[in-house]
Amino acid sequence: MPQGKPDMLNIALPKGRLGDKVYALFAQIGYDCELYNEANRKLVISNEETGVSYFLVKPSDVAIYVERGAADIGVVGKDTLIESGADVYELLDLGLGKCRVAVAGPTGYREDRGSTLRVATKYGNIAKKYYASRNRDIEIIKLNGSIELAPILGLSDVIVDIVETGSTLRENNLAVLEEIMPISARLIANKSEYKFKKERIDSLTAGLRAELEKTR
Ligand code: PRP
């Protein structure tokens, strides 16, 4: 059976901590799906009564599912949204998963402006754009996780990464050197599905906005 049924609202949720918070918010305004809270490995869960299907997606893949219409809408961190370059509508800032993208390096690090800066990151596009705007020559070292290891082992000079509490940096004798941008979770929509399902998507967006207002 093909997924992404046309009569349902198909929502890509990031798996993990952010996804749990986002699901709780959606459930609160009537888009619940009790299978979400059951410990299983299902990646597609639906509730015919409320008319929603949730797809549980790796956070960095949400934007591509939505851009290509495999999901109508989704929730994604602004960082991965920018990094992906996905052509989607950004409907709402959910204010969840707040953190920042920053340049970090060894505490007391002094940059040698005369040589190419080696930057370890999973955010290659964000890093390139940031340094291009400052006319700084860099070499990107693309990593997929535990980015903080790179300057410790001399693999890079600095890192461009997410900083939330700052404890990963502190515990590894690293510090924020420059702030690049603040981040939070965004509700996004596929551009053509938005037109087909405008009423439902607008109503969900309004419901989320009202719910968020209560806690602000
Ligand atoms: C992220 C990020 C930092 C850490 C920042 O890693 O890459 O390592 O969280 O959080 P903090 O400021 O609260 O310490 P994540 O947990 O996603 O794992 P990863 O290293 O595999 O990317």
mmCIF file with all atom_site columns, N, CA, C and O in Angstrom, residues 3 11 13 24 27 32 46 49 78 84 87 95 97 113 125 130 133 138 158 169 179 187 189 193 196 200 203 205 213:
data_model
loop_
_atom_site.group_PDB
_atom_site.id
_atom_site.type_symbol
_atom_site.label_atom_id
_atom_site.label_alt_id
_atom_site.label_comp_id
_atom_site.label_asym_id
_atom_site.label_entity_id
_atom_site.label_seq_id
_atom_site.pdbx_PDB_ins_code
_atom_site.Cartn_x
_atom_site.Cartn_y
_atom_site.Cartn_z
_atom_site.occupancy
_atom_site.B_iso_or_equiv
_atom_site.pdbx_formal_charge
_atom_site.auth_seq_id
_atom_site.auth_comp_id
_atom_site.auth_asym_id
_atom_site.auth_atom_id
_atom_site.pdbx_PDB_model_num
ATOM 1   N N  . GLN A 1 3   ? 2.313   4.822  0.870  1.00 0.00 ? 3   GLN A N  1
ATOM 2   C CA . GLN A 1 3   ? 2.139   5.693  2.032  1.00 0.00 ? 3   GLN A CA 1
ATOM 3   C C  . GLN A 1 3   ? 1.763   7.076  1.539  1.00 0.00 ? 3   GLN A C  1
ATOM 4   O O  . GLN A 1 3   ? 1.715   7.333  0.341  1.00 0.00 ? 3   GLN A O  1
ATOM 5   N N  . ILE A 1 11  ? 2.445   14.047 7.911  1.00 0.00 ? 11  ILE A N  1
ATOM 6   C CA . ILE A 1 11  ? 3.350   14.914 8.676  1.00 0.00 ? 11  ILE A CA 1
ATOM 7   C C  . ILE A 1 11  ? 4.680   14.205 8.952  1.00 0.00 ? 11  ILE A C  1
ATOM 8   O O  . ILE A 1 11  ? 4.694   13.124 9.551  1.00 0.00 ? 11  ILE A O  1
ATOM 9   N N  . LEU A 1 13  ? 7.812   13.952 11.115 1.00 0.00 ? 13  LEU A N  1
ATOM 10  C CA . LEU A 1 13  ? 8.299   14.386 12.430 1.00 0.00 ? 13  LEU A CA 1
ATOM 11  C C  . LEU A 1 13  ? 9.743   13.934 12.596 1.00 0.00 ? 13  LEU A C  1
ATOM 12  O O  . LEU A 1 13  ? 10.088  12.818 12.205 1.00 0.00 ? 13  LEU A O  1
ATOM 13  N N  . ALA A 1 24  ? 3.830   16.040 21.198 1.00 0.00 ? 24  ALA A N  1
ATOM 14  C CA . ALA A 1 24  ? 3.010   16.419 22.356 1.00 0.00 ? 24  ALA A CA 1
ATOM 15  C C  . ALA A 1 24  ? 2.192   17.672 22.035 1.00 0.00 ? 24  ALA A C  1
ATOM 16  O O  . ALA A 1 24  ? 1.008   17.765 22.381 1.00 0.00 ? 24  ALA A O  1
ATOM 17  N N  . ALA A 1 27  ? -0.559  16.723 19.550 1.00 0.00 ? 27  ALA A N  1
ATOM 18  C CA . ALA A 1 27  ? -1.585  15.916 20.214 1.00 0.00 ? 27  ALA A CA 1
ATOM 19  C C  . ALA A 1 27  ? -2.499  16.814 21.048 1.00 0.00 ? 27  ALA A C  1
ATOM 20  O O  . ALA A 1 27  ? -3.714  16.621 21.099 1.00 0.00 ? 27  ALA A O  1
ATOM 21  N N  . ASP A 1 32  ? -3.789  13.789 17.708 1.00 0.00 ? 32  ASP A N  1
ATOM 22  C CA . ASP A 1 32  ? -3.119  12.702 18.418 1.00 0.00 ? 32  ASP A CA 1
ATOM 23  C C  . ASP A 1 32  ? -3.160  11.401 17.613 1.00 0.00 ? 32  ASP A C  1
ATOM 24  O O  . ASP A 1 32  ? -3.973  11.234 16.712 1.00 0.00 ? 32  ASP A O  1
ATOM 25  N N  . SER A 1 46  ? -0.800  6.134  11.878 1.00 0.00 ? 46  SER A N  1
ATOM 26  C CA . SER A 1 46  ? -1.933  6.940  11.420 1.00 0.00 ? 46  SER A CA 1
ATOM 27  C C  . SER A 1 46  ? -3.077  6.874  12.408 1.00 0.00 ? 46  SER A C  1
ATOM 28  O O  . SER A 1 46  ? -3.212  5.915  13.162 1.00 0.00 ? 46  SER A O  1
ATOM 29  N N  . GLU A 1 49  ? -9.341  8.675  12.610 1.00 0.00 ? 49  GLU A N  1
ATOM 30  C CA . GLU A 1 49  ? -10.328 9.600  13.208 1.00 0.00 ? 49  GLU A CA 1
ATOM 31  C C  . GLU A 1 49  ? -9.894  11.058 13.098 1.00 0.00 ? 49  GLU A C  1
ATOM 32  O O  . GLU A 1 49  ? -10.676 11.933 12.754 1.00 0.00 ? 49  GLU A O  1
ATOM 33  N N  . LYS A 1 78  ? 15.729  24.988 12.186 1.00 0.00 ? 78  LYS A N  1
ATOM 34  C CA . LYS A 1 78  ? 16.104  26.007 11.194 1.00 0.00 ? 78  LYS A CA 1
ATOM 35  C C  . LYS A 1 78  ? 17.502  25.708 10.626 1.00 0.00 ? 78  LYS A C  1
ATOM 36  O O  . LYS A 1 78  ? 17.787  25.999 9.464  1.00 0.00 ? 78  LYS A O  1
ATOM 37  N N  . SER A 1 84  ? 19.892  22.280 4.200  1.00 0.00 ? 84  SER A N  1
ATOM 38  C CA . SER A 1 84  ? 19.360  21.466 3.096  1.00 0.00 ? 84  SER A CA 1
ATOM 39  C C  . SER A 1 84  ? 19.080  22.322 1.862  1.00 0.00 ? 84  SER A C  1
ATOM 40  O O  . SER A 1 84  ? 19.088  21.821 0.746  1.00 0.00 ? 84  SER A O  1
ATOM 41  N N  . ASP A 1 87  ? 13.328  23.818 -0.930 1.00 0.00 ? 87  ASP A N  1
ATOM 42  C CA . ASP A 1 87  ? 12.396  24.834 -1.411 1.00 0.00 ? 87  ASP A CA 1
ATOM 43  C C  . ASP A 1 87  ? 10.997  24.491 -0.860 1.00 0.00 ? 87  ASP A C  1
ATOM 44  O O  . ASP A 1 87  ? 10.244  23.735 -1.483 1.00 0.00 ? 87  ASP A O  1
ATOM 45  N N  . GLY A 1 95  ? 9.290   27.665 18.243 1.00 0.00 ? 95  GLY A N  1
ATOM 46  C CA . GLY A 1 95  ? 10.001  28.096 19.457 1.00 0.00 ? 95  GLY A CA 1
ATOM 47  C C  . GLY A 1 95  ? 10.541  26.937 20.289 1.00 0.00 ? 95  GLY A C  1
ATOM 48  O O  . GLY A 1 95  ? 10.999  27.142 21.408 1.00 0.00 ? 95  GLY A O  1
ATOM 49  N N  . GLY A 1 97  ? 13.208  23.519 20.742 1.00 0.00 ? 97  GLY A N  1
ATOM 50  C CA . GLY A 1 97  ? 14.555  23.136 20.321 1.00 0.00 ? 97  GLY A CA 1
ATOM 51  C C  . GLY A 1 97  ? 15.453  24.339 20.102 1.00 0.00 ? 97  GLY A C  1
ATOM 52  O O  . GLY A 1 97  ? 16.262  24.366 19.171 1.00 0.00 ? 97  GLY A O  1
ATOM 53  N N  . ARG A 1 113 ? 45.278  34.475 10.591 1.00 0.00 ? 113 ARG A N  1
ATOM 54  C CA . ARG A 1 113 ? 44.575  34.962 9.392  1.00 0.00 ? 113 ARG A CA 1
ATOM 55  C C  . ARG A 1 113 ? 45.354  34.675 8.114  1.00 0.00 ? 113 ARG A C  1
ATOM 56  O O  . ARG A 1 113 ? 44.829  34.781 7.020  1.00 0.00 ? 113 ARG A O  1
ATOM 57  N N  . ASN A 1 125 ? 27.268  23.868 4.194  1.00 0.00 ? 125 ASN A N  1
ATOM 58  C CA . ASN A 1 125 ? 26.721  25.011 3.450  1.00 0.00 ? 125 ASN A CA 1
ATOM 59  C C  . ASN A 1 125 ? 26.657  26.261 4.319  1.00 0.00 ? 125 ASN A C  1
ATOM 60  O O  . ASN A 1 125 ? 27.006  27.356 3.875  1.00 0.00 ? 125 ASN A O  1
ATOM 61  N N  . TYR A 1 130 ? 28.887  31.512 5.679  1.00 0.00 ? 130 TYR A N  1
ATOM 62  C CA . TYR A 1 130 ? 29.324  32.405 6.758  1.00 0.00 ? 130 TYR A CA 1
ATOM 63  C C  . TYR A 1 130 ? 30.734  32.946 6.477  1.00 0.00 ? 130 TYR A C  1
ATOM 64  O O  . TYR A 1 130 ? 30.979  34.155 6.552  1.00 0.00 ? 130 TYR A O  1
ATOM 65  N N  . SER A 1 133 ? 31.047  35.320 3.485  1.00 0.00 ? 133 SER A N  1
ATOM 66  C CA . SER A 1 133 ? 30.613  36.688 3.787  1.00 0.00 ? 133 SER A CA 1
ATOM 67  C C  . SER A 1 133 ? 31.713  37.465 4.513  1.00 0.00 ? 133 SER A C  1
ATOM 68  O O  . SER A 1 133 ? 31.673  38.685 4.586  1.00 0.00 ? 133 SER A O  1
ATOM 69  N N  . ILE A 1 138 ? 38.579  28.977 3.736  1.00 0.00 ? 138 ILE A N  1
ATOM 70  C CA . ILE A 1 138 ? 38.456  27.845 4.659  1.00 0.00 ? 138 ILE A CA 1
ATOM 71  C C  . ILE A 1 138 ? 38.523  26.529 3.903  1.00 0.00 ? 138 ILE A C  1
ATOM 72  O O  . ILE A 1 138 ? 38.316  26.472 2.693  1.00 0.00 ? 138 ILE A O  1
ATOM 73  N N  . VAL A 1 158 ? 38.876  24.825 14.005 1.00 0.00 ? 158 VAL A N  1
ATOM 74  C CA . VAL A 1 158 ? 37.631  25.177 14.698 1.00 0.00 ? 158 VAL A CA 1
ATOM 75  C C  . VAL A 1 158 ? 36.514  24.260 14.218 1.00 0.00 ? 158 VAL A C  1
ATOM 76  O O  . VAL A 1 158 ? 36.711  23.463 13.293 1.00 0.00 ? 158 VAL A O  1
ATOM 77  N N  . LEU A 1 169 ? 30.852  21.587 24.853 1.00 0.00 ? 169 LEU A N  1
ATOM 78  C CA . LEU A 1 169 ? 32.051  22.403 24.629 1.00 0.00 ? 169 LEU A CA 1
ATOM 79  C C  . LEU A 1 169 ? 32.890  22.476 25.899 1.00 0.00 ? 169 LEU A C  1
ATOM 80  O O  . LEU A 1 169 ? 34.091  22.198 25.890 1.00 0.00 ? 169 LEU A O  1
ATOM 81  N N  . GLU A 1 179 ? 29.180  33.699 17.158 1.00 0.00 ? 179 GLU A N  1
ATOM 82  C CA . GLU A 1 179 ? 27.799  33.218 16.984 1.00 0.00 ? 179 GLU A CA 1
ATOM 83  C C  . GLU A 1 179 ? 27.453  33.340 15.504 1.00 0.00 ? 179 GLU A C  1
ATOM 84  O O  . GLU A 1 179 ? 27.734  34.376 14.901 1.00 0.00 ? 179 GLU A O  1
ATOM 85  N N  . LEU A 1 187 ? 7.725   24.869 11.413 1.00 0.00 ? 187 LEU A N  1
ATOM 86  C CA . LEU A 1 187 ? 6.730   24.083 10.684 1.00 0.00 ? 187 LEU A CA 1
ATOM 87  C C  . LEU A 1 187 ? 6.890   24.432 9.208  1.00 0.00 ? 187 LEU A C  1
ATOM 88  O O  . LEU A 1 187 ? 6.849   25.619 8.846  1.00 0.00 ? 187 LEU A O  1
ATOM 89  N N  . ALA A 1 189 ? 5.963   23.355 4.904  1.00 0.00 ? 189 ALA A N  1
ATOM 90  C CA . ALA A 1 189 ? 4.969   22.696 4.044  1.00 0.00 ? 189 ALA A CA 1
ATOM 91  C C  . ALA A 1 189 ? 5.501   22.558 2.631  1.00 0.00 ? 189 ALA A C  1
ATOM 92  O O  . ALA A 1 189 ? 6.221   23.436 2.139  1.00 0.00 ? 189 ALA A O  1
ATOM 93  N N  . GLU A 1 193 ? 1.416   20.745 -2.177 1.00 0.00 ? 193 GLU A N  1
ATOM 94  C CA . GLU A 1 193 ? 0.458   20.131 -1.240 1.00 0.00 ? 193 GLU A CA 1
ATOM 95  C C  . GLU A 1 193 ? -0.215  21.208 -0.383 1.00 0.00 ? 193 GLU A C  1
ATOM 96  O O  . GLU A 1 193 ? -1.359  21.060 0.031  1.00 0.00 ? 193 GLU A O  1
ATOM 97  N N  . PHE A 1 196 ? -3.289  22.247 -2.183 1.00 0.00 ? 196 PHE A N  1
ATOM 98  C CA . PHE A 1 196 ? -4.354  21.240 -2.163 1.00 0.00 ? 196 PHE A CA 1
ATOM 99  C C  . PHE A 1 196 ? -5.014  21.116 -0.791 1.00 0.00 ? 196 PHE A C  1
ATOM 100 O O  . PHE A 1 196 ? -6.197  20.856 -0.675 1.00 0.00 ? 196 PHE A O  1
ATOM 101 N N  . ARG A 1 200 ? -6.829  22.651 5.758  1.00 0.00 ? 200 ARG A N  1
ATOM 102 C CA . ARG A 1 200 ? -6.407  21.819 6.890  1.00 0.00 ? 200 ARG A CA 1
ATOM 103 C C  . ARG A 1 200 ? -5.065  22.294 7.439  1.00 0.00 ? 200 ARG A C  1
ATOM 104 O O  . ARG A 1 200 ? -4.846  22.310 8.650  1.00 0.00 ? 200 ARG A O  1
ATOM 105 N N  . SER A 1 203 ? -5.563  25.521 9.313  1.00 0.00 ? 203 SER A N  1
ATOM 106 C CA . SER A 1 203 ? -6.243  25.307 10.589 1.00 0.00 ? 203 SER A CA 1
ATOM 107 C C  . SER A 1 203 ? -5.275  24.706 11.620 1.00 0.00 ? 203 SER A C  1
ATOM 108 O O  . SER A 1 203 ? -5.264  25.108 12.787 1.00 0.00 ? 203 SER A O  1
ATOM 109 N N  . THR A 1 205 ? -2.020  25.110 11.590 1.00 0.00 ? 205 THR A N  1
ATOM 110 C CA . THR A 1 205 ? -1.059  26.174 11.919 1.00 0.00 ? 205 THR A CA 1
ATOM 111 C C  . THR A 1 205 ? -1.663  27.144 12.937 1.00 0.00 ? 205 THR A C  1
ATOM 112 O O  . THR A 1 205 ? -1.011  27.533 13.911 1.00 0.00 ? 205 THR A O  1
ATOM 113 N N  . GLU A 1 213 ? 0.823   30.527 22.016 1.00 0.00 ? 213 GLU A N  1
ATOM 114 C CA . GLU A 1 213 ? 0.539   31.824 22.665 1.00 0.00 ? 213 GLU A CA 1
ATOM 115 C C  . GLU A 1 213 ? 0.263   31.639 24.144 1.00 0.00 ? 213 GLU A C  1
ATOM 116 O O  . GLU A 1 213 ? 0.675   32.445 24.968 1.00 0.00 ? 213 GLU A O  1
#
